[in-house]
Short mmCIF file of C-alpha atoms in Angstrom, two decimals:
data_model
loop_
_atom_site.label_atom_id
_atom_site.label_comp_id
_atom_site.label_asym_id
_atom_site.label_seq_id
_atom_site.Cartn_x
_atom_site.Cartn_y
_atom_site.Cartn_z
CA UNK A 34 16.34 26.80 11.73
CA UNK A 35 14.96 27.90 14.95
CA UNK A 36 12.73 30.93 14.70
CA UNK A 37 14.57 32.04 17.66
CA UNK A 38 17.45 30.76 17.34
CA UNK A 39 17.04 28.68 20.78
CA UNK A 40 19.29 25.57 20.91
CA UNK A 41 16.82 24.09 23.84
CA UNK A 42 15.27 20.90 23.32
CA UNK A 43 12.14 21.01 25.53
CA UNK A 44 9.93 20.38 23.08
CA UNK A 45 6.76 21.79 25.17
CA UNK A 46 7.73 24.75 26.48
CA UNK A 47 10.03 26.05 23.39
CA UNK A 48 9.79 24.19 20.01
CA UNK A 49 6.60 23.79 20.38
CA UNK A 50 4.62 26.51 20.66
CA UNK A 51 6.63 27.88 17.36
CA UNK A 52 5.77 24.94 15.81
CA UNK A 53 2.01 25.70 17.19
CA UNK A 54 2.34 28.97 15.69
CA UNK A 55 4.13 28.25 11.92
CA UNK A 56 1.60 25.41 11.51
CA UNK A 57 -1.57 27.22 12.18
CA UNK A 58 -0.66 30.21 10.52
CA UNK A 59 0.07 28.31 7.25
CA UNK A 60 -3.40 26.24 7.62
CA UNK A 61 -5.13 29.61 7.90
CA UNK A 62 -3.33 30.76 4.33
CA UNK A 63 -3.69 27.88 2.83
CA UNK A 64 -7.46 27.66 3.39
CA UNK A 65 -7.50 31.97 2.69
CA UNK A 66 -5.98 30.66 -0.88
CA UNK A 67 -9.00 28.05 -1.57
CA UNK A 68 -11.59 30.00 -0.34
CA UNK A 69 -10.65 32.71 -2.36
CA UNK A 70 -10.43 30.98 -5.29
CA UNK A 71 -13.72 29.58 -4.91
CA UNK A 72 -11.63 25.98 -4.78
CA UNK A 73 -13.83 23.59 -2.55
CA UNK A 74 -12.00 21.58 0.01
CA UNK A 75 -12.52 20.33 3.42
CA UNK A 76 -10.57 18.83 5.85
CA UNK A 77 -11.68 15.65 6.85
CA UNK A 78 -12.08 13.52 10.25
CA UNK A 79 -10.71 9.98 9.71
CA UNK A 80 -13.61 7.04 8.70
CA UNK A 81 -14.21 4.84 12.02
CA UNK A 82 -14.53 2.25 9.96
CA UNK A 83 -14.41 -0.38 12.61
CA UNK A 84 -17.36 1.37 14.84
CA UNK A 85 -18.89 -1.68 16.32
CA UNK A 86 -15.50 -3.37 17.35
CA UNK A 87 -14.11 -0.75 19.22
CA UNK A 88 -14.94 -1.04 22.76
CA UNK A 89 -16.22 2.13 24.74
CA UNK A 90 -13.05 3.82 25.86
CA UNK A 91 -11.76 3.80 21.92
CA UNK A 92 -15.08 5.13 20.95
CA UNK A 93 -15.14 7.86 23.68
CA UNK A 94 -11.58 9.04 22.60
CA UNK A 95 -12.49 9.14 18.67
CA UNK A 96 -15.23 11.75 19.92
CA UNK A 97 -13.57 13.65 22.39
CA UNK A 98 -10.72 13.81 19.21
CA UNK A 99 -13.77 14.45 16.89
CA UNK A 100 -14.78 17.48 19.38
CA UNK A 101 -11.26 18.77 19.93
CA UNK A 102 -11.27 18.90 15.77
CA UNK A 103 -14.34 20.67 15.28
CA UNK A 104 -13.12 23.19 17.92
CA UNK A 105 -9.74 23.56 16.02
CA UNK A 106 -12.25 24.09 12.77
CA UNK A 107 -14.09 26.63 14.54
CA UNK A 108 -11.42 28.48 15.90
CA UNK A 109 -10.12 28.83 12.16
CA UNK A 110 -13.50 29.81 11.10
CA UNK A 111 -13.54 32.96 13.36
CA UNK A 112 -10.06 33.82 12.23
CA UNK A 113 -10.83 33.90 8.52
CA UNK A 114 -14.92 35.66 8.99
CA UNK A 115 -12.90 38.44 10.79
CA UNK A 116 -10.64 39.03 8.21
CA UNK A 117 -13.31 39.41 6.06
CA UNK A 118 -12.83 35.91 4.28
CA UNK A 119 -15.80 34.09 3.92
CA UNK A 120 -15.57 30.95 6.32
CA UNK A 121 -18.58 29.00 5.77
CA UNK A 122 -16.34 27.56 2.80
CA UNK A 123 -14.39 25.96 5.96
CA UNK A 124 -16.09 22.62 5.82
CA UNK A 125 -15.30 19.46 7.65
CA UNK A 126 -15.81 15.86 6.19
CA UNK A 127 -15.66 12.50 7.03
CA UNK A 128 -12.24 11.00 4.83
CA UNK A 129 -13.59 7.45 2.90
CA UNK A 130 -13.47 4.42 4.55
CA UNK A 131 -10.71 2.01 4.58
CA UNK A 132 -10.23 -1.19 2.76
CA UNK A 133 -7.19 -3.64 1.88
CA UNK A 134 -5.55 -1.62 -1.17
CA UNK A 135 -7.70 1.87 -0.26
CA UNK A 136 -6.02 4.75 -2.42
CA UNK A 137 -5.73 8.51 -1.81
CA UNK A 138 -5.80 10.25 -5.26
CA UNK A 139 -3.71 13.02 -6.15
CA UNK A 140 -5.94 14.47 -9.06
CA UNK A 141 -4.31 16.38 -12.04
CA UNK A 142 -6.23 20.08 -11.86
CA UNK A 143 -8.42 18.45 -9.43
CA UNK A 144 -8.47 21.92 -7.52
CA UNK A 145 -11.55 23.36 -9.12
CA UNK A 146 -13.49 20.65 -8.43
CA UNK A 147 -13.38 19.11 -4.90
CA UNK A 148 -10.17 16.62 -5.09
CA UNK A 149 -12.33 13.83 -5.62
CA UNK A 150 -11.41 10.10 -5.82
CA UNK A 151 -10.32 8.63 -9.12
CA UNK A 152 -10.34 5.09 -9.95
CA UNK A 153 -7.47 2.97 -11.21
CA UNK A 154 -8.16 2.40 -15.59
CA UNK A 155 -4.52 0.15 -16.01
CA UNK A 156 -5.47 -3.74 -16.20
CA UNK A 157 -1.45 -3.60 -15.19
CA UNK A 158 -1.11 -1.05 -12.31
CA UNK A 159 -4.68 -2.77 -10.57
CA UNK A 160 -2.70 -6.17 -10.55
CA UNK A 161 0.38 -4.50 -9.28
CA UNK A 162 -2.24 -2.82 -6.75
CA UNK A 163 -3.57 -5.96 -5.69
CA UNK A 164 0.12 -7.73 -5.24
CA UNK A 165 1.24 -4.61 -3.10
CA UNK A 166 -1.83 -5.40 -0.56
CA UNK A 167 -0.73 -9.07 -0.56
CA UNK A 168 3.21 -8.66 -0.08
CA UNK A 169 4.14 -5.07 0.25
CA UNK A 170 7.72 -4.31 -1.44
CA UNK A 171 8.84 -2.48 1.97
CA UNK A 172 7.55 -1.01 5.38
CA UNK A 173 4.41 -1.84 6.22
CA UNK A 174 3.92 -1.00 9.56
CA UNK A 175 1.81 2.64 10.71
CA UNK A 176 1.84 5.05 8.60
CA UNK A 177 2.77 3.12 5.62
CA UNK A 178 1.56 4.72 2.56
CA UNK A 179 3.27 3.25 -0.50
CA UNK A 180 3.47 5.36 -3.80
CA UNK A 181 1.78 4.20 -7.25
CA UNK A 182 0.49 5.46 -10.73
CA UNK A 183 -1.62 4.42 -12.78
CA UNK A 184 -1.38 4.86 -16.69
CA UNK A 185 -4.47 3.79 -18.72
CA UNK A 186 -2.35 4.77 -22.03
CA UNK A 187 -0.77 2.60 -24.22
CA UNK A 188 2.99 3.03 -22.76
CA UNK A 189 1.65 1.63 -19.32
CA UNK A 190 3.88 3.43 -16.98
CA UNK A 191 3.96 1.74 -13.22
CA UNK A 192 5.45 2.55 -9.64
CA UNK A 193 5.38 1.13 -6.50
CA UNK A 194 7.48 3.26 -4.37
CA UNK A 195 7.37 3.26 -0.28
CA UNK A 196 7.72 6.47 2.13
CA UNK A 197 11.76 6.27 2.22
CA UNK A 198 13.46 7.37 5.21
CA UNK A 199 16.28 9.92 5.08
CA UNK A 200 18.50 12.18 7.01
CA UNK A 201 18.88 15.57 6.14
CA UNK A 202 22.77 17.17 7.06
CA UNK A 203 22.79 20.51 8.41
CA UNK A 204 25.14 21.72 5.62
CA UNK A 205 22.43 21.19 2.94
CA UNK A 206 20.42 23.67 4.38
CA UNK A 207 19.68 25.67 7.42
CA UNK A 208 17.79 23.38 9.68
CA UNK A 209 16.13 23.54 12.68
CA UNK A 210 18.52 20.89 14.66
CA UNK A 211 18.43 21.04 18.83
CA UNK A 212 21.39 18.53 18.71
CA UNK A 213 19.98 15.85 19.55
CA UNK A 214 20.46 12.20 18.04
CA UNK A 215 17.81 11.19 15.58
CA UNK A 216 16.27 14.57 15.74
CA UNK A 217 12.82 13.73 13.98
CA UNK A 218 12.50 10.13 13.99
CA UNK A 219 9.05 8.70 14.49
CA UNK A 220 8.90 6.89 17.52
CA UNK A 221 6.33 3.61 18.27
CA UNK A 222 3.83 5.30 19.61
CA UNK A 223 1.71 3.15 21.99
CA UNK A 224 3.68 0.30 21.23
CA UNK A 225 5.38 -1.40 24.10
CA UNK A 226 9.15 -1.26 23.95
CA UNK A 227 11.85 0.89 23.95
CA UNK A 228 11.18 3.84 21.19
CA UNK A 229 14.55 3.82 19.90
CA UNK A 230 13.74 0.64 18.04
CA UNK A 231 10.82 1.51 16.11
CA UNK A 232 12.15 2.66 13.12
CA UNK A 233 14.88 1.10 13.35
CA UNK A 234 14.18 -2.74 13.14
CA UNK A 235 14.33 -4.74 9.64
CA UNK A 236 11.23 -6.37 10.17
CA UNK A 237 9.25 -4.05 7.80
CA UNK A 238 5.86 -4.38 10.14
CA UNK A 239 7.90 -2.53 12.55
CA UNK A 240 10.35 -0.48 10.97
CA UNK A 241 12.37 0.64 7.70
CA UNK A 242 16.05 -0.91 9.36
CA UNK A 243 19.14 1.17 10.14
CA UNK A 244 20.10 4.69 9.74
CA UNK A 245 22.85 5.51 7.84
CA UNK A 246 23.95 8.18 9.95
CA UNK A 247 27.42 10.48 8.58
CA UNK A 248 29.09 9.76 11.81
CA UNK A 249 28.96 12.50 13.81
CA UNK A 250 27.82 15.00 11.64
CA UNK A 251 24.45 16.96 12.78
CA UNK A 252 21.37 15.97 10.89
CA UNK A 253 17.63 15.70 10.46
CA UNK A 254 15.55 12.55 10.25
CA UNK A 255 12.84 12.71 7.46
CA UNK A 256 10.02 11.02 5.66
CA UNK A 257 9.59 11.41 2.03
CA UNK A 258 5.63 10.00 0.99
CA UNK A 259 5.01 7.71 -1.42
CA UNK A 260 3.00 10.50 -2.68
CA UNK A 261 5.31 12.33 -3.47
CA UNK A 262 7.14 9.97 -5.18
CA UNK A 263 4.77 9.33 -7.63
CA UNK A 264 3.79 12.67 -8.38
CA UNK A 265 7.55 13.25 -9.53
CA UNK A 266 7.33 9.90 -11.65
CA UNK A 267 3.44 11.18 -13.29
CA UNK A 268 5.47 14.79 -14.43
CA UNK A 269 7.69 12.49 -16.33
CA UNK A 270 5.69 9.99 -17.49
CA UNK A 271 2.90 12.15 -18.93
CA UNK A 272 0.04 14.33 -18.41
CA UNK A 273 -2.89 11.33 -18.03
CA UNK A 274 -1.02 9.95 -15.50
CA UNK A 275 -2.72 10.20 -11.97
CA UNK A 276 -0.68 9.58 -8.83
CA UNK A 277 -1.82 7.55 -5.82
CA UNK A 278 -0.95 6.44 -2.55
CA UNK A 279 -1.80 2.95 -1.35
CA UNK A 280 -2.47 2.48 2.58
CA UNK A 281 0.09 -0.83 2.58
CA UNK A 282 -0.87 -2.98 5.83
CA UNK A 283 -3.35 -2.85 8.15
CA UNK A 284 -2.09 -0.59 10.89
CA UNK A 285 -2.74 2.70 8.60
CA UNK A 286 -6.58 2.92 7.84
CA UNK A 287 -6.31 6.96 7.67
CA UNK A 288 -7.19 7.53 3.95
CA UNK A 289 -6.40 11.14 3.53
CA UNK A 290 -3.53 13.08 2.93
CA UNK A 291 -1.63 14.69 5.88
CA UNK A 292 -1.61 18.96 6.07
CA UNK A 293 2.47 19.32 4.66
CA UNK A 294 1.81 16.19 1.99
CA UNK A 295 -1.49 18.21 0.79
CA UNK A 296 0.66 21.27 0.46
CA UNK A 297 3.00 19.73 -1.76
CA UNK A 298 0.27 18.30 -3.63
CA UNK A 299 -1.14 21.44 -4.27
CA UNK A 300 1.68 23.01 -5.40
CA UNK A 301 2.61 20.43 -7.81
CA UNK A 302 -1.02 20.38 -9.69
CA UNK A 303 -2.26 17.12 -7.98
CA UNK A 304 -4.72 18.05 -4.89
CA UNK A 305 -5.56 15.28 -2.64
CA UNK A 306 -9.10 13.59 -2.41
CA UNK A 307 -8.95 14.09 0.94
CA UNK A 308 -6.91 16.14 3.43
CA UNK A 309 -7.07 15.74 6.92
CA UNK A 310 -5.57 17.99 10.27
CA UNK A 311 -2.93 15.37 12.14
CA UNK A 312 0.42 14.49 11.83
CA UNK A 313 2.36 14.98 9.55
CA UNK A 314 5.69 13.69 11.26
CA UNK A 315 8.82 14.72 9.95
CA UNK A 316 7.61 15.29 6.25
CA UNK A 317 9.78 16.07 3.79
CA UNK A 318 9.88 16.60 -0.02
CA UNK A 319 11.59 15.00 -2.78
CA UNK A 320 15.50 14.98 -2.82
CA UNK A 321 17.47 16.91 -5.58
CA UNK A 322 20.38 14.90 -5.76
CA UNK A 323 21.74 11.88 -6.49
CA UNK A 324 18.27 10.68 -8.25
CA UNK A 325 19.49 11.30 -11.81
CA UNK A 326 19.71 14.23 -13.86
CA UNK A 327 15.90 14.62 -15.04
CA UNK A 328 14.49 13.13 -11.57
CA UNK A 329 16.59 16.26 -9.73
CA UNK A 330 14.87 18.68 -12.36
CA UNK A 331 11.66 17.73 -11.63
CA UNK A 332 12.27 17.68 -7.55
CA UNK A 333 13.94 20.94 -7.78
CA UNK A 334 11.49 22.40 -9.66
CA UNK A 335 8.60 20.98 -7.34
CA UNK A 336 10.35 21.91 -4.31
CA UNK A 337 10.85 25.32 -5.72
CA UNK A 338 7.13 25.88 -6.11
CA UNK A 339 5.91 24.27 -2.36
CA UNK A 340 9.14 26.56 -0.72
CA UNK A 341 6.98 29.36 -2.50
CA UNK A 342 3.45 28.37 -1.68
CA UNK A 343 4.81 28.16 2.34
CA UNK A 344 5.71 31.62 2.14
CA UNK A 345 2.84 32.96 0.82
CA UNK A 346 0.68 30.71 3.71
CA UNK A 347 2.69 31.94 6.04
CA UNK A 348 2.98 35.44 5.56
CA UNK A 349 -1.26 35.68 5.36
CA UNK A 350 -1.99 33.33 7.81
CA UNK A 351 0.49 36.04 10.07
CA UNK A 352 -0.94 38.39 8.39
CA UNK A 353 -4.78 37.67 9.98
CA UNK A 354 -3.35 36.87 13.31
CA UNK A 355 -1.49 39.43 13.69
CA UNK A 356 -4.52 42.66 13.13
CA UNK A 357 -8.06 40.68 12.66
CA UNK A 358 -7.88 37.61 14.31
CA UNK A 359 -10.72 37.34 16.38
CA UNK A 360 -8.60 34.88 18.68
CA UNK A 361 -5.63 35.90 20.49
CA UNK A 362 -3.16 34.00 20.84
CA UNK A 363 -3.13 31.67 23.65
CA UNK A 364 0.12 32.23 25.67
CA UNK A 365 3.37 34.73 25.70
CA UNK A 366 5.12 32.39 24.31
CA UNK A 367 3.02 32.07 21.07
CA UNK A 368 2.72 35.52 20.75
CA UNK A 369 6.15 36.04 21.00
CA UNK A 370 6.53 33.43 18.48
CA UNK A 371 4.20 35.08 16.16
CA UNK A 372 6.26 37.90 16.07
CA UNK A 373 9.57 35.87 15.17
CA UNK A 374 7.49 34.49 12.10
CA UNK A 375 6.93 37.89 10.83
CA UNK A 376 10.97 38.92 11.53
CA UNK A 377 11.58 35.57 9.98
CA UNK A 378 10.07 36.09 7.05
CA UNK A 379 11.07 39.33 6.20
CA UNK A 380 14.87 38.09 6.47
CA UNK A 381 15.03 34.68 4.60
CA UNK A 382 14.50 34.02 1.04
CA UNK A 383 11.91 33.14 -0.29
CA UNK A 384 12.73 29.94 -1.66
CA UNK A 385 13.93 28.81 1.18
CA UNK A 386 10.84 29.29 3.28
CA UNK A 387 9.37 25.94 3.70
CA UNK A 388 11.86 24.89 5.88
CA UNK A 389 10.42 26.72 8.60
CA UNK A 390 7.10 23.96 8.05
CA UNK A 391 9.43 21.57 8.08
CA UNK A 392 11.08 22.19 11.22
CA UNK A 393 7.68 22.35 12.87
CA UNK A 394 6.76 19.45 11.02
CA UNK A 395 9.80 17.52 13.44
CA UNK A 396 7.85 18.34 17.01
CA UNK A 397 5.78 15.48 16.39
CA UNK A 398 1.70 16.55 16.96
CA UNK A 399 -1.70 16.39 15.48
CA UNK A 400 -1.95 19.69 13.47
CA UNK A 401 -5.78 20.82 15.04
CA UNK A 402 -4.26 19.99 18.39
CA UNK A 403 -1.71 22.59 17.30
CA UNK A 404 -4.52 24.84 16.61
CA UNK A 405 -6.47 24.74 19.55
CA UNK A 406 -3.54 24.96 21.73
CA UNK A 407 -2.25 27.95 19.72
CA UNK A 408 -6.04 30.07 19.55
CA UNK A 409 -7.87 31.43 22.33
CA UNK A 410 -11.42 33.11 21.84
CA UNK A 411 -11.24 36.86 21.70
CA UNK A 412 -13.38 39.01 24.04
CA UNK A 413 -14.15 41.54 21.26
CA UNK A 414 -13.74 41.01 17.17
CA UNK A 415 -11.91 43.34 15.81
CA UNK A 416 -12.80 45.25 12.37
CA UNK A 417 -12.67 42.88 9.02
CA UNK A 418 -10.40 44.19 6.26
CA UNK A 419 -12.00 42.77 2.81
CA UNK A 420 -10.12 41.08 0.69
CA UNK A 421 -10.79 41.59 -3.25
#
């Protein structure tokens, strides 16, 4: 689902500054929603746990990343004081520091106060814990989070659930699809080889083995979190159950939950300890089908809220650009992009409206990089309207 309905697949020069544009205006609602009601947050650099082995070009490119952050935090800042929203709630953070079996918690009501870190209570889920970090039950590679909840009643409810792979036809809904094969698909990054094989190897330090592609038919590649997973299993197993996601491996030492994972959280009553401003490649939400009758209830009804939540995000964080920014936008191209959001929204519905994050969430990029490419410093602020 194109904002503009483009079927291009140049990535730089038209996918991405609409996915610029849909992702920074739906950071700026989201943290319009916290700050005005007085929920603390921050969004949090990654731990450099590892300091003293990195040699000097890896720790000059964690602070020029650091930098390009805090001007991404800055930028966001200006937007929300000029809109009359108080930004010195805006705070950055340093996410906590890795470890073999780390967790990020996805608190029950933990929005009032600060999304901080639980520890596991279940004798049983802390040795299923401990077996996951010693032979993880699927990929393992980067960016392997795997799904788990712990139950310190007497039923002892347990999960262990990796981030599953799926493709996403065209006919389900109204995607954003530029034709291409394997549209969304995380490639290997810096690792040497051809990219097509990434995720596609069954060696689960590598990959997460074939796609099972509908032949011909046009489709989306996405990534369900573990997080997500067990946030559908803690609704259905009861209200003391807290969610978790385990960094599985040792290539994923980020221990905070990426921008579209933390808006699901939210939505679903679990808030992350920790949130931080990267990638979120090709996140998706739960299915609602073909999981059983109650699991497809509790996706749909999920799914339902988020598609809500991205709405509202989107139409304030438009909202601020749009008359009291206090940045302009930083080319034609995102301005004219802007002004597709705001068409956009006015014609879908509603409860579809997440899909717009999600097509963003395909051009593959950190989301402050997306920020700072997307903002430009205004010459003059223009007047603050107050919000109640």
């Amino acid at each position: 689902m194109s904002i503009l309905s483009r079927s291009s697949a140049d990535t730089s020069t038209v996918y991405g500054p609409e996915a610029d544009v849909i992702m920074t205006a739906t950071i700026l609602g989201f943290a319009a929603a916290r700050i005005m009601q007085h929920q603390p947050f921050s969004f949090d650099m990654e731990n450099p746990h590892d300091w003293t082995a990195m040699n000097g070009n890896k720790q000059g490119e964690f602070l020029r990343d650091y930098q390009g952050f805090l001007n991404a935090l800055s930028a966001l800042s200006e937007v929300l004081e000029n809109n009359g929203i108080d930004a010195t709630q805006l705070k950055d953070a340093q996410s906590a520091e890795w470890e073999p079996g780390a967790l990020i918690t996805g608190r029950a009501g933990g929005a009032a106060s600060g999304n901080k870190h639980k520890g596991v209570k279940g004798e049983w889920q802390q040795f299923l814990r401990e077996q996951e970090v010693k032979s993880p039950i699927g990929y393992c590679g980067r960016g392997a989070y795997t799904g788990f909840i712990d139950d310190p009643s007497i039923f002892q409810a347990s999960l262990l659930q990796p981030t599953k792979r799926r493709v996403i036809p065209n006919a389900n809904r109204k995607r954003w699809n530029p034709g291409q094969p394997y549209w969304g698909l995380i490639d290997r990054g810096n690792v040497a080889g051809p990219q097509s094989s990434v995720n596609l190897s069954n060696d689960p330090r590598v990959g997460m083995g074939p796609i099972q592609w509908n032949g011909n038919a046009p489709g989306v590649v996405g990534y369900t979190h573990g997080m997500s997973w067990a946030m559908r299993e803690a609704v259905k197993e009861g209200p003391w159950i807290t969610p978790y996601e385990i960094a599985t491996g040792s290539d994923t030492t980020k221990m905070a939950s990426c921008f579209a994972c933390t808006t699901y959280m939210y939505a679903a009553g679990y808030p992350p300890s920790s949130i931080h401003l990267g990638r979120g490649e090709s996140w998706v939400p739960l299915p609602e089908e073909d999981e059983g009758d109650l699991y497809n209830t509790i996706a749909r009804s999920m799914n339902l809220r988020w598609h809500l939540d991205c709405y509202n995000y989107l139409r304030l964080g438009g909202y601020m650009l749009n008359f009291h920014s206090g940045y302009k936008l930083a080319t034609t191209e995102h301005k004219t992009a802007l002004t597709a959001l705001g068409n956009k929204l006015e014609a879908i519905d509603r409860e579809e409206a997440g899909n717009i994050v999600l097509d963003a969430l395909t051009v593959h990029e950190s989301d402050w990089k997306r920020i700072n490419r997307a903002l430009k410093p205004a010459t003059k602020k223009s007047k603050p309207t107050y919000f109640a």
